[in-house]
CSV table of C-alpha atoms in Angstrom, one decimal:
chain,number,residue,atom,x,y,z
A,1,UNK,CA,117.0,102.9,73.9
A,2,UNK,CA,115.1,105.9,75.7
A,3,UNK,CA,116.7,107.5,78.7
A,4,UNK,CA,114.7,106.4,81.7
A,5,UNK,CA,114.5,108.7,84.6
A,6,UNK,CA,115.1,107.1,88.2
A,7,UNK,CA,112.1,107.5,90.8
A,8,UNK,CA,112.0,105.6,94.0
A,9,UNK,CA,109.6,103.1,94.9
A,10,UNK,CA,107.8,103.7,98.1
A,11,UNK,CA,108.5,100.0,99.3
A,12,UNK,CA,112.6,100.5,98.7
A,13,UNK,CA,113.1,104.2,99.3
A,14,UNK,CA,114.9,103.4,102.6
A,15,UNK,CA,117.8,101.8,100.5
A,16,UNK,CA,118.5,105.2,99.0
A,17,UNK,CA,117.9,107.4,101.9
A,18,UNK,CA,121.3,106.9,104.4
A,19,UNK,CA,124.2,109.5,103.8
A,20,UNK,CA,127.1,108.2,102.2
A,21,UNK,CA,130.3,107.1,104.4
A,22,UNK,CA,132.5,109.6,102.7
A,23,UNK,CA,131.7,113.2,101.5
A,24,UNK,CA,133.3,112.7,98.3
A,25,UNK,CA,130.2,110.2,97.6
A,26,UNK,CA,126.9,111.4,96.5
A,27,UNK,CA,125.2,108.4,97.5
A,28,UNK,CA,125.4,105.5,99.9
A,29,UNK,CA,126.9,102.1,98.9
A,30,UNK,CA,123.5,100.5,99.7
A,31,UNK,CA,122.0,103.1,97.1
A,32,UNK,CA,124.7,101.9,94.4
A,33,UNK,CA,123.5,98.3,95.0
A,34,UNK,CA,119.8,99.4,94.5
A,35,UNK,CA,120.5,101.2,91.2
A,36,UNK,CA,122.5,98.4,89.8
A,37,UNK,CA,119.4,96.3,90.4
A,38,UNK,CA,117.5,99.3,88.8
A,39,UNK,CA,119.5,99.5,85.8
A,40,UNK,CA,119.2,95.5,85.2
A,41,UNK,CA,115.7,95.7,85.4
A,42,UNK,CA,114.9,98.7,83.3
A,43,UNK,CA,117.6,98.5,80.7
A,44,UNK,CA,118.5,95.2,80.6
A,45,UNK,CA,114.8,93.4,81.4
A,46,UNK,CA,116.7,91.2,83.9
A,47,UNK,CA,114.7,91.4,87.1
A,48,UNK,CA,116.1,89.7,90.1
A,49,UNK,CA,113.1,87.9,91.1
A,50,UNK,CA,112.8,85.5,94.1
A,51,UNK,CA,109.5,84.3,94.9
A,52,UNK,CA,109.8,83.0,98.6
A,53,UNK,CA,107.0,81.3,100.5
A,54,UNK,CA,106.6,84.8,102.5
A,55,UNK,CA,106.1,86.7,99.3
A,56,UNK,CA,103.7,84.1,97.9
A,57,UNK,CA,101.7,84.0,101.0
A,58,UNK,CA,101.4,87.7,101.1
A,59,UNK,CA,99.6,87.8,97.8
A,60,UNK,CA,97.7,84.7,98.2
A,61,UNK,CA,96.2,85.7,101.7
A,62,UNK,CA,95.6,89.6,101.1
A,63,UNK,CA,91.9,89.1,101.4
A,64,UNK,CA,92.2,87.2,104.7
A,65,UNK,CA,94.2,89.5,106.4
A,66,UNK,CA,92.3,92.6,105.4
A,67,UNK,CA,89.3,90.7,106.7
A,68,UNK,CA,90.9,90.2,110.0
A,69,UNK,CA,92.1,93.8,109.9
A,70,UNK,CA,88.8,95.1,109.6
A,71,UNK,CA,87.5,93.2,112.3
A,72,UNK,CA,90.1,94.3,114.8
A,73,UNK,CA,89.8,97.8,114.0
A,74,UNK,CA,86.1,97.7,114.0
A,75,UNK,CA,86.0,99.4,110.6
A,76,UNK,CA,83.9,97.0,108.1
A,77,UNK,CA,84.1,99.6,105.3
A,78,UNK,CA,87.9,99.4,104.7
A,79,UNK,CA,88.5,98.5,101.4
A,80,UNK,CA,91.7,97.5,99.2
A,81,UNK,CA,93.2,100.4,97.2
A,82,UNK,CA,94.2,99.6,94.0
A,83,UNK,CA,95.4,103.0,92.6
A,84,UNK,CA,98.8,103.9,91.5
A,85,UNK,CA,100.3,107.0,93.0
A,86,UNK,CA,103.4,108.7,91.4
A,87,UNK,CA,105.0,112.3,91.4
A,88,UNK,CA,108.4,113.8,90.5
A,89,UNK,CA,110.8,111.7,92.5
A,90,UNK,CA,108.3,108.5,94.0
A,91,UNK,CA,106.1,105.9,92.9
A,92,UNK,CA,103.9,103.5,94.6
A,93,UNK,CA,100.7,101.4,95.6
A,94,UNK,CA,99.1,101.9,98.8
A,95,UNK,CA,96.9,98.9,100.8
A,96,UNK,CA,94.4,101.2,102.3
A,97,UNK,CA,93.6,105.3,102.0
A,98,UNK,CA,91.6,105.5,105.2
A,99,UNK,CA,90.4,108.9,104.6
A,100,UNK,CA,88.2,109.2,107.4
A,101,UNK,CA,90.7,109.2,109.9
A,102,UNK,CA,93.6,111.0,107.4
A,103,UNK,CA,95.5,107.7,107.0
A,104,UNK,CA,97.4,105.1,105.3
A,105,UNK,CA,96.9,101.8,106.4
A,106,UNK,CA,99.6,99.1,105.1
A,107,UNK,CA,99.0,95.2,106.0
A,108,UNK,CA,102.1,93.3,106.2
A,109,UNK,CA,101.3,89.5,106.4
A,110,UNK,CA,103.9,87.3,108.5
A,111,UNK,CA,105.0,84.5,107.1
A,112,UNK,CA,105.1,82.3,110.6
A,113,UNK,CA,104.4,82.7,114.2
A,114,UNK,CA,108.1,83.3,114.8
A,115,UNK,CA,108.3,86.5,112.6
A,116,UNK,CA,105.1,88.0,114.0
A,117,UNK,CA,106.6,90.8,116.4
A,118,UNK,CA,104.6,90.0,119.8
A,119,UNK,CA,107.1,92.0,121.5
A,120,UNK,CA,108.5,94.7,119.4
A,121,UNK,CA,107.4,98.3,119.8
A,122,UNK,CA,109.5,100.0,117.4
A,123,UNK,CA,108.9,99.4,113.6
A,124,UNK,CA,111.6,98.5,111.2
A,125,UNK,CA,113.2,101.6,109.4
A,126,UNK,CA,112.5,100.4,105.9
A,127,UNK,CA,108.8,100.6,106.5
A,128,UNK,CA,109.2,103.9,108.6
A,129,UNK,CA,110.5,105.3,105.0
A,130,UNK,CA,108.0,103.5,103.3
A,131,UNK,CA,105.0,105.0,105.2
A,132,UNK,CA,106.5,108.5,104.7
A,133,UNK,CA,106.9,107.9,100.9
A,134,UNK,CA,103.0,107.2,100.8
A,135,UNK,CA,102.1,109.9,103.1
A,136,UNK,CA,104.1,112.2,100.7
A,137,UNK,CA,102.4,110.8,97.9
A,138,UNK,CA,98.9,111.0,99.3
A,139,UNK,CA,99.1,114.1,101.5
A,140,UNK,CA,97.9,112.1,104.5
A,141,UNK,CA,99.5,112.8,107.8
A,142,UNK,CA,99.1,109.6,109.7
A,143,UNK,CA,99.8,106.0,108.8
A,144,UNK,CA,99.6,102.5,110.1
A,145,UNK,CA,101.7,99.3,109.5
A,146,UNK,CA,99.6,96.3,111.0
A,147,UNK,CA,101.2,93.0,110.9
A,148,UNK,CA,99.0,90.1,110.7
A,149,UNK,CA,98.8,86.4,111.6
A,150,UNK,CA,96.9,84.6,108.8
A,151,UNK,CA,96.9,80.7,108.0
A,152,UNK,CA,99.5,79.8,105.6
A,153,UNK,CA,98.2,78.4,102.4
A,154,UNK,CA,97.6,74.8,102.7
A,155,UNK,CA,100.0,73.8,99.8
A,156,UNK,CA,102.8,75.6,101.5
A,157,UNK,CA,102.0,73.5,104.4
A,158,UNK,CA,101.5,70.1,102.7
A,159,UNK,CA,105.0,71.1,100.8
A,160,UNK,CA,106.6,71.4,104.3
A,161,UNK,CA,105.1,68.3,105.5
A,162,UNK,CA,106.4,66.4,102.4
A,163,UNK,CA,110.2,67.8,103.1
A,164,UNK,CA,110.1,66.3,106.6
A,165,UNK,CA,108.4,63.1,105.5
A,166,UNK,CA,111.1,62.7,102.8
A,167,UNK,CA,114.2,63.5,105.2
A,168,UNK,CA,113.0,60.9,107.6
A,169,UNK,CA,112.6,58.4,105.0
A,170,UNK,CA,116.3,59.2,104.2
A,171,UNK,CA,117.2,59.2,107.8
A,172,UNK,CA,115.3,55.8,108.9
A,173,UNK,CA,115.0,54.2,105.4
A,174,UNK,CA,111.6,52.9,106.0
A,175,UNK,CA,108.5,54.0,108.0
A,176,UNK,CA,108.9,52.5,111.8
A,177,UNK,CA,107.8,53.6,115.0
A,178,UNK,CA,110.8,56.1,115.5
A,179,UNK,CA,109.9,57.5,112.1
A,180,UNK,CA,106.3,58.0,112.8
A,181,UNK,CA,106.9,59.8,116.3
A,182,UNK,CA,109.1,62.4,114.8
A,183,UNK,CA,106.9,62.9,111.8
A,184,UNK,CA,103.9,63.7,114.0
A,185,UNK,CA,106.1,66.0,116.2
A,186,UNK,CA,107.3,67.7,113.1
A,187,UNK,CA,103.8,68.1,111.8
A,188,UNK,CA,102.6,69.7,115.3
A,189,UNK,CA,105.6,72.3,114.9
A,190,UNK,CA,104.5,73.0,111.2
A,191,UNK,CA,101.3,73.6,112.4
A,192,UNK,CA,101.9,75.8,115.3
A,193,UNK,CA,104.1,78.1,113.1
A,194,UNK,CA,101.6,78.2,110.1
A,195,UNK,CA,98.0,77.9,111.7
A,196,UNK,CA,96.1,79.9,113.9
A,197,UNK,CA,92.7,78.5,114.0
A,198,UNK,CA,90.5,75.4,113.0
A,199,UNK,CA,90.1,76.4,109.4
A,200,UNK,CA,93.3,74.1,108.1
A,201,UNK,CA,93.3,70.4,108.0
A,202,UNK,CA,95.7,68.2,106.1
A,203,UNK,CA,95.8,64.7,105.8
A,204,UNK,CA,93.7,64.3,109.3
A,205,UNK,CA,95.9,67.0,111.1
A,206,UNK,CA,94.2,70.0,112.4
A,207,UNK,CA,95.8,72.5,115.2
A,208,UNK,CA,95.1,71.6,118.7
A,209,UNK,CA,92.1,74.0,119.7
A,210,UNK,CA,94.0,74.9,122.9
A,211,UNK,CA,96.7,76.8,120.6
A,212,UNK,CA,93.7,78.7,118.4
A,213,UNK,CA,94.6,82.5,118.7
A,214,UNK,CA,91.5,85.1,118.8
A,215,UNK,CA,91.9,88.1,116.5
A,216,UNK,CA,93.5,90.1,119.2
A,217,UNK,CA,96.5,88.2,119.4
A,218,UNK,CA,96.9,88.0,115.8
A,219,UNK,CA,97.3,91.8,114.9
A,220,UNK,CA,100.1,94.3,115.8
A,221,UNK,CA,99.8,97.8,115.0
A,222,UNK,CA,102.3,100.4,114.5
A,223,UNK,CA,101.5,103.7,114.1
A,224,UNK,CA,103.5,106.2,112.1
A,225,UNK,CA,103.3,110.2,112.1
A,226,UNK,CA,104.1,112.3,109.0
A,227,UNK,CA,108.0,113.4,109.3
A,228,UNK,CA,108.1,116.4,106.8
A,229,UNK,CA,111.7,116.7,107.7
A,230,UNK,CA,112.2,113.1,106.2
A,231,UNK,CA,109.9,113.8,103.2
A,232,UNK,CA,111.8,117.2,102.4
A,233,UNK,CA,115.2,115.2,102.1
A,234,UNK,CA,113.7,112.7,99.4
A,235,UNK,CA,113.8,115.2,96.5
A,236,UNK,CA,117.4,115.5,96.7
A,237,UNK,CA,118.1,112.0,97.4
A,238,UNK,CA,116.5,111.0,94.2
A,239,UNK,CA,118.3,113.7,92.4
A,240,UNK,CA,121.6,112.4,93.4
A,241,UNK,CA,120.7,108.9,92.4
A,242,UNK,CA,120.0,110.0,88.9
């Protein structure tokens, strides 16, 4: 098998960036784990593929999320970027290259209301590193990570409702008043976490209009500036991994 040259994916760059705990090691324990997974994928064709609801929602709801972001930023001309970027050390796919503002925009779709960072002011380090990788690949000097609340796909909501119904039937043995009361309460809870406007209806259930959220309450923007000192460390980190 031909030798494969390791390059860091922008989305997982953070895993190889921390310094090792001991000076005798070239790379951290986290980087070793990342490389083990890389070898499994590249040399053994065994990708550790886990498809969670969050991942599936992120894929299915890209267009809706982009529509919300364009309205929020008042930038109707923003478009999804399908280009693959690669250099000697990094690879990555960006969401939006906003050349007018010299910035990269990356959209993160939140799985539920509870995972939406309503009160956070600091971006996760893994996304900070990802944006630095994108800026290194594209030459941009600014980036935005935009987290968005988008309605979950109807099939996911239906699946959650079915699980509740099955659990309650096991609990009560048959449908009764208590079963119906808990079932209705559970559905309301699911809708509160997964639906944010009036566009979803399942089995006659819709989100109470009083719980609809306007666009400005469904978007959280984190600004990221180019950190050249961090970017300059990437080549050596990748070489150490090799």
